[in-house]
Short mmCIF file of C-alpha atoms and ligand atoms in Angstrom, two decimals:
data_model
loop_
_atom_site.label_atom_id
_atom_site.label_comp_id
_atom_site.label_asym_id
_atom_site.label_seq_id
_atom_site.Cartn_x
_atom_site.Cartn_y
_atom_site.Cartn_z
CA MET Y 1 -3.70 7.02 -23.75
CA ALA Y 2 -1.27 5.77 -26.33
CA VAL Y 3 1.67 3.63 -24.91
CA GLY Y 4 5.10 3.82 -26.64
CA ALA Y 5 7.12 0.70 -27.82
CA GLU Y 6 9.49 0.91 -24.78
CA GLU Y 7 6.61 1.36 -22.40
CA ARG Y 8 4.76 -1.59 -23.94
CA LYS Y 9 7.74 -3.82 -23.60
CA ALA Y 10 8.09 -2.89 -19.92
CA LEU Y 11 4.43 -3.87 -19.31
CA PHE Y 12 4.74 -7.41 -21.11
CA LEU Y 13 8.38 -8.36 -20.50
CA PRO Y 14 9.96 -8.63 -17.06
CA ARG Y 15 12.94 -6.23 -16.86
CA LEU Y 16 15.85 -7.63 -14.99
CA ALA Y 17 16.51 -6.25 -11.65
CA SER Y 18 18.92 -7.17 -8.61
CA LEU Y 19 18.11 -7.40 -4.86
CA GLU Y 20 20.01 -4.74 -3.20
CA LYS Y 21 18.94 -5.24 0.49
CA VAL Y 22 16.59 -7.75 2.17
CA GLU Y 23 15.41 -6.89 5.67
CA ALA Y 24 13.11 -8.73 7.96
CA LEU Y 25 10.05 -6.61 9.18
CA SER Y 26 8.58 -9.31 11.04
CA ASP Y 27 8.12 -13.03 11.40
CA ARG Y 28 6.08 -13.03 8.07
CA GLU Y 29 7.13 -9.91 6.23
CA LYS Y 30 10.36 -8.83 4.51
CA MET Y 31 11.34 -5.65 2.71
CA PHE Y 32 13.16 -5.96 -0.58
CA ARG Y 33 15.15 -3.16 -1.98
CA ILE Y 34 15.42 -3.61 -5.84
CA ARG Y 35 17.35 -1.94 -8.52
CA PHE Y 36 16.86 -2.32 -12.21
CA ASN Y 37 20.17 -3.77 -13.93
CA ASP Y 38 20.15 -0.96 -16.36
CA GLY Y 39 20.03 1.73 -13.70
CA SER Y 40 16.63 3.15 -14.75
CA ALA Y 41 14.07 4.43 -12.27
CA LEU Y 42 10.68 2.47 -11.91
CA GLY Y 43 8.88 5.61 -12.56
CA HIS Y 44 5.97 4.82 -10.31
CA GLN Y 45 3.31 6.82 -8.21
CA PRO Y 46 2.51 6.05 -4.81
CA GLY Y 47 -0.24 3.36 -4.72
CA GLN Y 48 0.84 1.63 -7.95
CA PHE Y 49 2.05 -2.00 -8.06
CA VAL Y 50 4.38 -4.22 -9.97
CA GLU Y 51 4.39 -7.88 -11.07
CA VAL Y 52 7.30 -9.55 -9.37
CA SER Y 53 8.85 -12.62 -11.10
CA VAL Y 54 10.88 -15.05 -9.39
CA PHE Y 55 12.20 -17.04 -12.36
CA GLY Y 56 11.16 -20.70 -12.49
CA VAL Y 57 8.39 -20.17 -10.01
CA GLY Y 58 6.13 -17.55 -11.27
CA GLU Y 59 4.83 -13.87 -10.77
CA ALA Y 60 2.94 -12.11 -8.04
CA PRO Y 61 1.51 -8.44 -7.88
CA VAL Y 62 3.15 -6.46 -5.09
CA SER Y 63 2.63 -2.83 -4.19
CA VAL Y 64 5.46 -0.49 -4.24
CA SER Y 65 6.29 0.50 -0.84
CA SER Y 66 8.73 3.34 -1.34
CA SER Y 67 8.25 6.78 -2.70
CA PRO Y 68 9.27 8.00 -6.22
CA THR Y 69 11.10 10.99 -4.34
CA ARG Y 70 13.88 8.67 -3.05
CA GLY Y 71 15.95 7.71 -5.94
CA PRO Y 72 15.92 4.86 -8.59
CA ALA Y 73 15.99 1.92 -6.18
CA PHE Y 74 12.38 0.91 -4.99
CA GLU Y 75 11.12 -1.21 -2.15
CA LEU Y 76 8.40 -3.96 -1.76
CA GLY Y 77 7.14 -5.08 1.48
CA VAL Y 78 6.16 -8.75 1.09
CA ARG Y 79 4.18 -11.30 3.33
CA ASN Y 80 5.22 -14.92 2.81
CA VAL Y 81 2.06 -16.65 1.92
CA GLY Y 82 2.62 -19.04 -1.02
CA ASN Y 83 4.78 -20.25 -4.04
CA VAL Y 84 6.12 -16.82 -5.28
CA THR Y 85 6.37 -15.04 -2.14
CA SER Y 86 8.13 -17.90 -0.21
CA ALA Y 87 10.66 -18.26 -3.15
CA LEU Y 88 11.20 -14.38 -2.80
CA HIS Y 89 11.71 -14.72 0.90
CA ARG Y 90 14.57 -17.26 0.24
CA MET Y 91 16.31 -14.95 -2.03
CA LYS Y 92 19.55 -12.89 -1.05
CA PRO Y 93 21.06 -9.60 -2.07
CA GLY Y 94 22.69 -9.95 -5.50
CA ASP Y 95 20.07 -12.34 -6.83
CA THR Y 96 18.15 -11.47 -10.00
CA LEU Y 97 14.42 -11.13 -10.39
CA GLY Y 98 12.01 -9.73 -13.05
CA ILE Y 99 9.69 -6.82 -12.63
CA ARG Y 100 6.73 -5.85 -14.89
CA GLY Y 101 5.07 -2.48 -14.53
CA PRO Y 102 4.35 -0.17 -12.77
CA PHE Y 103 0.65 -0.94 -12.95
CA GLY Y 104 -2.63 0.65 -11.87
CA ASN Y 105 -3.75 4.15 -11.18
CA GLY Y 106 -2.15 4.80 -7.74
CA PHE Y 107 -3.37 7.55 -5.44
CA PRO Y 108 -4.39 10.75 -7.21
CA VAL Y 109 -1.34 12.78 -5.96
CA ALA Y 110 -2.05 15.89 -7.76
CA ASP Y 111 -5.72 16.19 -6.43
CA LEU Y 112 -4.25 15.49 -2.90
CA VAL Y 113 -1.87 18.62 -2.97
CA GLY Y 114 -3.23 20.99 -0.40
CA ARG Y 115 -5.42 18.53 1.41
CA ASP Y 116 -5.28 17.13 4.88
CA LEU Y 117 -4.43 13.31 4.73
CA LEU Y 118 -5.88 10.74 6.81
CA PHE Y 119 -4.00 7.43 6.55
CA VAL Y 120 -5.77 4.47 7.79
CA ALA Y 121 -3.43 1.35 7.63
CA GLY Y 122 -4.39 -2.23 8.76
CA GLY Y 123 -1.53 -4.72 9.14
CA ILE Y 124 0.35 -5.22 5.83
CA GLY Y 125 -1.73 -2.43 4.37
CA LEU Y 126 1.01 -0.19 5.72
CA CYS Y 127 3.35 -1.33 2.87
CA PRO Y 128 1.54 0.53 0.08
CA LEU Y 129 0.50 3.35 2.24
CA ARG Y 130 4.05 3.87 3.15
CA SER Y 131 4.73 4.92 -0.38
CA MET Y 132 2.25 7.72 -0.10
CA ILE Y 133 3.31 8.67 3.43
CA LEU Y 134 6.97 9.08 2.61
CA TYR Y 135 5.96 11.08 -0.58
CA ALA Y 136 3.88 13.53 1.61
CA ALA Y 137 6.76 13.68 4.24
CA ASP Y 138 9.30 14.55 1.52
CA ARG Y 139 7.12 17.09 -0.01
CA ARG Y 140 5.74 18.36 3.49
CA GLN Y 141 4.93 21.82 2.19
CA ASP Y 142 2.44 20.45 -0.45
CA PHE Y 143 0.00 18.89 2.04
CA GLY Y 144 -2.03 19.97 5.15
CA ARG Y 145 -2.13 17.71 8.19
CA LEU Y 146 -0.80 14.25 7.86
CA VAL Y 147 -2.56 11.88 10.41
CA ILE Y 148 -1.67 8.12 10.36
CA LEU Y 149 -3.71 5.52 12.22
CA TYR Y 150 -2.13 2.12 12.19
CA GLY Y 151 -3.52 -1.08 13.63
CA CYS Y 152 -2.21 -4.58 13.66
CA ARG Y 153 -3.02 -7.80 15.64
CA GLU Y 154 -0.07 -7.59 18.19
CA PRO Y 155 2.81 -5.49 18.76
CA ALA Y 156 5.19 -8.13 17.17
CA GLU Y 157 3.44 -7.63 13.96
CA ARG Y 158 4.20 -3.90 13.74
CA LEU Y 159 5.99 -3.20 10.46
CA PHE Y 160 8.69 -0.33 9.92
CA GLU Y 161 9.11 -0.05 13.71
CA GLY Y 162 12.02 2.33 13.27
CA GLU Y 163 10.02 4.65 10.68
CA LEU Y 164 6.95 4.64 12.96
CA ALA Y 165 9.15 6.12 15.72
CA GLY Y 166 10.66 8.58 13.37
CA TRP Y 167 7.14 9.83 12.22
CA ARG Y 168 6.10 10.00 15.99
CA ASP Y 169 9.08 12.28 16.68
CA ARG Y 170 8.12 14.63 13.86
CA PRO Y 171 6.06 17.58 14.99
CA ASP Y 172 4.31 17.72 11.60
CA ILE Y 173 3.08 14.23 11.60
CA GLU Y 174 0.30 12.87 13.86
CA ILE Y 175 0.35 9.22 14.50
CA LEU Y 176 -2.00 6.75 16.67
CA GLU Y 177 -1.41 3.09 16.87
CA THR Y 178 -3.55 0.32 18.19
CA VAL Y 179 -3.25 -3.49 18.38
CA ASP Y 180 -6.06 -5.99 18.65
CA ARG Y 181 -4.34 -7.80 21.61
CA CYS Y 182 -1.34 -7.48 23.66
CA PRO Y 183 0.34 -10.31 25.39
CA LEU Y 184 0.77 -9.73 29.10
CA ASP Y 185 4.55 -9.98 28.96
CA VAL Y 186 4.96 -7.27 26.13
CA ALA Y 187 5.30 -3.61 26.89
CA TRP Y 188 3.01 -1.65 24.81
CA GLU Y 189 2.06 2.13 25.11
CA GLY Y 190 -0.31 2.37 22.23
CA SER Y 191 -4.11 1.69 22.41
CA VAL Y 192 -5.72 -1.84 22.50
CA GLY Y 193 -8.69 -2.43 20.29
CA VAL Y 194 -9.66 -2.62 16.64
CA ILE Y 195 -8.60 0.35 14.37
CA THR Y 196 -12.07 2.15 14.43
CA THR Y 197 -11.48 2.77 18.26
CA LEU Y 198 -8.77 5.27 17.29
CA PHE Y 199 -11.36 7.50 15.38
CA PRO Y 200 -12.92 9.17 18.61
CA GLN Y 201 -9.44 10.29 19.40
CA ILE Y 202 -8.90 12.47 16.34
CA ASP Y 203 -10.47 15.77 15.16
CA ILE Y 204 -10.52 16.45 11.64
CA ASP Y 205 -11.86 19.27 9.16
CA ALA Y 206 -13.80 16.94 6.89
CA ALA Y 207 -14.01 19.36 4.10
CA ARG Y 208 -10.22 19.63 3.89
CA THR Y 209 -9.50 15.81 4.52
CA THR Y 210 -9.05 12.77 2.20
CA ALA Y 211 -8.73 9.33 3.83
CA LEU Y 212 -6.50 6.84 2.23
CA VAL Y 213 -7.33 3.32 3.67
CA VAL Y 214 -5.42 0.09 3.00
CA GLY Y 215 -6.01 -3.08 4.95
CA PRO Y 216 -7.74 -6.40 5.12
CA PRO Y 217 -11.17 -6.37 3.32
CA ILE Y 218 -13.07 -6.89 6.55
CA MET Y 219 -11.57 -3.48 8.00
CA TYR Y 220 -13.02 -1.50 4.87
CA ARG Y 221 -16.66 -1.48 5.83
CA PHE Y 222 -16.06 -0.26 9.43
CA VAL Y 223 -13.46 2.23 8.66
CA VAL Y 224 -15.66 3.71 5.82
CA THR Y 225 -18.61 3.94 8.45
CA GLU Y 226 -16.27 5.91 10.78
CA CYS Y 227 -14.98 8.28 7.95
CA LEU Y 228 -18.61 9.05 6.78
CA ARG Y 229 -19.59 9.62 10.58
CA LYS Y 230 -16.66 12.21 10.75
CA GLY Y 231 -18.17 13.94 7.68
CA LEU Y 232 -16.00 12.84 4.91
CA SER Y 233 -17.58 12.90 1.46
CA PRO Y 234 -17.72 9.32 -0.23
CA LYS Y 235 -15.42 10.79 -2.98
CA ASP Y 236 -12.69 11.67 -0.37
CA ILE Y 237 -12.62 8.15 1.00
CA LEU Y 238 -9.94 6.33 -1.15
CA LEU Y 239 -9.55 2.51 -0.68
CA SER Y 240 -6.96 0.11 -2.45
CA LEU Y 241 -8.46 -3.12 -3.55
CA GLU Y 242 -6.82 -6.57 -3.75
CA ARG Y 243 -8.13 -9.00 -6.22
CA HIS Y 244 -6.48 -12.11 -7.79
CA MET Y 245 -4.34 -10.78 -10.85
CA LYS Y 246 -2.52 -12.22 -13.64
CA CYS Y 247 -1.57 -9.86 -16.49
CA GLY Y 248 -1.85 -6.56 -14.35
CA MET Y 249 -2.98 -4.62 -17.52
CA GLY Y 250 -6.63 -5.18 -18.29
CA LEU Y 251 -6.28 -8.13 -20.70
CA CYS Y 252 -7.00 -11.33 -18.85
CA GLY Y 253 -10.14 -10.38 -16.83
CA HIS Y 254 -8.93 -12.24 -13.60
CA CYS Y 255 -9.61 -9.05 -11.54
CA GLN Y 256 -12.73 -7.86 -13.17
CA ILE Y 257 -15.52 -6.38 -11.14
CA ASN Y 258 -18.51 -5.69 -13.19
CA ASN Y 259 -17.14 -3.52 -16.12
CA VAL Y 260 -13.95 -2.54 -14.15
CA TYR Y 261 -10.51 -4.12 -14.20
CA VAL Y 262 -9.08 -3.68 -10.72
CA CYS Y 263 -5.38 -3.84 -12.25
CA ARG Y 264 -5.98 -1.17 -14.75
CA ASP Y 265 -8.63 1.15 -13.45
CA GLY Y 266 -7.68 0.62 -9.77
CA PRO Y 267 -6.35 -0.64 -7.33
CA VAL Y 268 -7.34 2.67 -5.78
CA PHE Y 269 -11.05 3.57 -5.81
CA SER Y 270 -13.24 6.13 -3.94
CA HIS Y 271 -15.97 5.01 -1.87
CA ALA Y 272 -18.30 6.81 -4.18
CA GLU Y 273 -16.94 4.75 -7.10
CA LEU Y 274 -17.27 1.40 -5.16
CA THR Y 275 -20.81 1.87 -4.13
CA ARG Y 276 -21.59 2.02 -7.88
CA LEU Y 277 -19.81 -1.34 -8.27
CA LYS Y 278 -22.34 -3.88 -7.00
CA GLU Y 279 -19.94 -6.95 -6.77
CA ALA Y 280 -17.29 -4.95 -4.74
CA HIS Y 281 -19.41 -5.14 -1.73
C1 LIG P 301 -2.64 -4.92 -6.44
C2 LIG P 301 -2.08 -5.98 -5.35
C3 LIG P 301 -1.02 -5.43 -4.57
C4 LIG P 301 -0.56 -6.21 -3.62
N1 LIG P 301 0.36 -5.96 -2.77
C5 LIG P 301 1.06 -6.69 -1.85
C6 LIG P 301 2.12 -6.32 -1.19
O1 LIG P 301 2.49 -4.94 -1.08
N2 LIG P 301 2.53 -6.99 -0.33
C7 LIG P 301 2.17 -8.40 -0.16
O2 LIG P 301 2.79 -9.13 0.65
N3 LIG P 301 1.26 -8.90 -1.03
C8 LIG P 301 0.54 -8.11 -1.66
N4 LIG P 301 -0.42 -8.50 -2.63
C9 LIG P 301 -0.67 -9.86 -2.51
C10 LIG P 301 0.11 -10.79 -3.24
O3 LIG P 301 -0.08 -10.50 -4.63
C11 LIG P 301 -0.27 -12.12 -2.87
O4 LIG P 301 0.05 -12.57 -1.54
C12 LIG P 301 0.71 -13.17 -3.98
O5 LIG P 301 0.26 -13.05 -5.17
C13 LIG P 301 0.68 -14.69 -3.30
O6 LIG P 301 1.40 -15.25 -4.35
P1 LIG P 301 2.08 -16.56 -3.97
O7 LIG P 301 2.42 -17.43 -5.25
O8 LIG P 301 3.06 -16.47 -2.89
O9 LIG P 301 0.84 -17.33 -3.34
P2 LIG P 301 0.00 -18.67 -3.91
O10 LIG P 301 0.79 -19.89 -3.86
O11 LIG P 301 -0.55 -18.19 -5.20
O12 LIG P 301 -1.16 -18.62 -2.97
C14 LIG P 301 -1.23 -18.49 -1.57
C15 LIG P 301 -2.44 -18.15 -0.95
O13 LIG P 301 -2.81 -16.81 -1.29
C16 LIG P 301 -3.89 -16.60 -1.94
N5 LIG P 301 -3.80 -15.48 -2.90
C17 LIG P 301 -2.95 -15.58 -4.04
N6 LIG P 301 -2.97 -14.20 -4.55
C18 LIG P 301 -3.99 -13.51 -3.86
C19 LIG P 301 -4.54 -12.31 -4.05
N7 LIG P 301 -4.10 -11.35 -4.94
N8 LIG P 301 -5.42 -11.76 -3.16
C20 LIG P 301 -5.93 -12.74 -2.19
N9 LIG P 301 -5.36 -13.96 -1.98
C21 LIG P 301 -4.39 -14.27 -2.74
C22 LIG P 301 -4.19 -17.88 -2.66
O14 LIG P 301 -5.56 -18.18 -3.10
C23 LIG P 301 -3.75 -19.02 -1.66
O15 LIG P 301 -4.61 -19.28 -0.70
C24 LIG P 301 -1.01 -7.66 -3.48
C25 LIG P 301 -2.06 -8.06 -4.31
C26 LIG P 301 -2.59 -7.12 -5.35
C27 LIG P 301 -3.56 -7.73 -6.29
S1 LIG P 302 -5.12 -8.98 -13.96
FE1 LIG P 302 -5.61 -9.34 -15.99
S2 LIG P 302 -7.30 -7.92 -16.38
FE2 LIG P 302 -6.50 -7.49 -14.36
#
């Protein structure tokens, strides 16, 4: 696809943006609401990512966590793990940062219309999935059932607590949660066990369902097994991959798996596609 001069500039040059709101999601994650200084929208699809520049420190790829249905400001949920992310965590509303992108394919939104969606989020994987969950919730009539399975290590690590409660209250969204473990002094009404223990609790119509799975790599194999056991076709199990990335647009080769650039051809791949990529296993 031919890319225009302005679009090309947005891919190579960080656009100046301001932090509008910073909110702690847990001890390790914060949510950053960002707005471009020129007032333009990011123009992303759910499942796409941006390269975030903290000037003088560096750049990091981060999935967009908000839905394009919600106006020009956009949100990133970021775990503090290293140089760029810790510098970002020190920033305050009003501070300036740079954004390149959006990059990647995102979820195939048009193909998902009319389908039942089974969201499977492990830990911080809820950040990228939230973009598609909010999109489907905002265009509720376009989709069938919305079923969310969310698992994290402990109740204190749950992200978007207020939104989880809001989704639970909606009669048109089904949500089941689990934690790997729960300290004795913490009140917890969800399940205890790894995320795959939620699968026996749900009934799905496999022919109508697409699973959207984002979480730590260790989770994927077990979740895919459960999805296949439920009768889902490999083409209807979508997984978002994380690889070390630099350019974000298929030029540097940092994210390459066989003949595929995860940044450009992904990060979302179906299980059917991944079984053809030997190094992805
Ligand atoms: C497509 C994509 C989407 C992402 N979305 C999010 C998101 O929504 N929220 C979020 O918090 N993080 C996300 N990440 C991960 C994020 O990019 C890394 O945590 C970040 O680049 C770390 O940068 P740093 O400078 O803070 O850490 P560094 O100082 O570079 O490194 C800290 C540690 O993290 C490791 N590391 C760095 N980058 C990666 C990576 N890409 N994969 C695995 N390990 C890495 C390093 O090896 C090192 O051990 C995403 C990554 C990709 C590729
Ligand atoms: S990050 Fe450069 S090719 Fe993917």
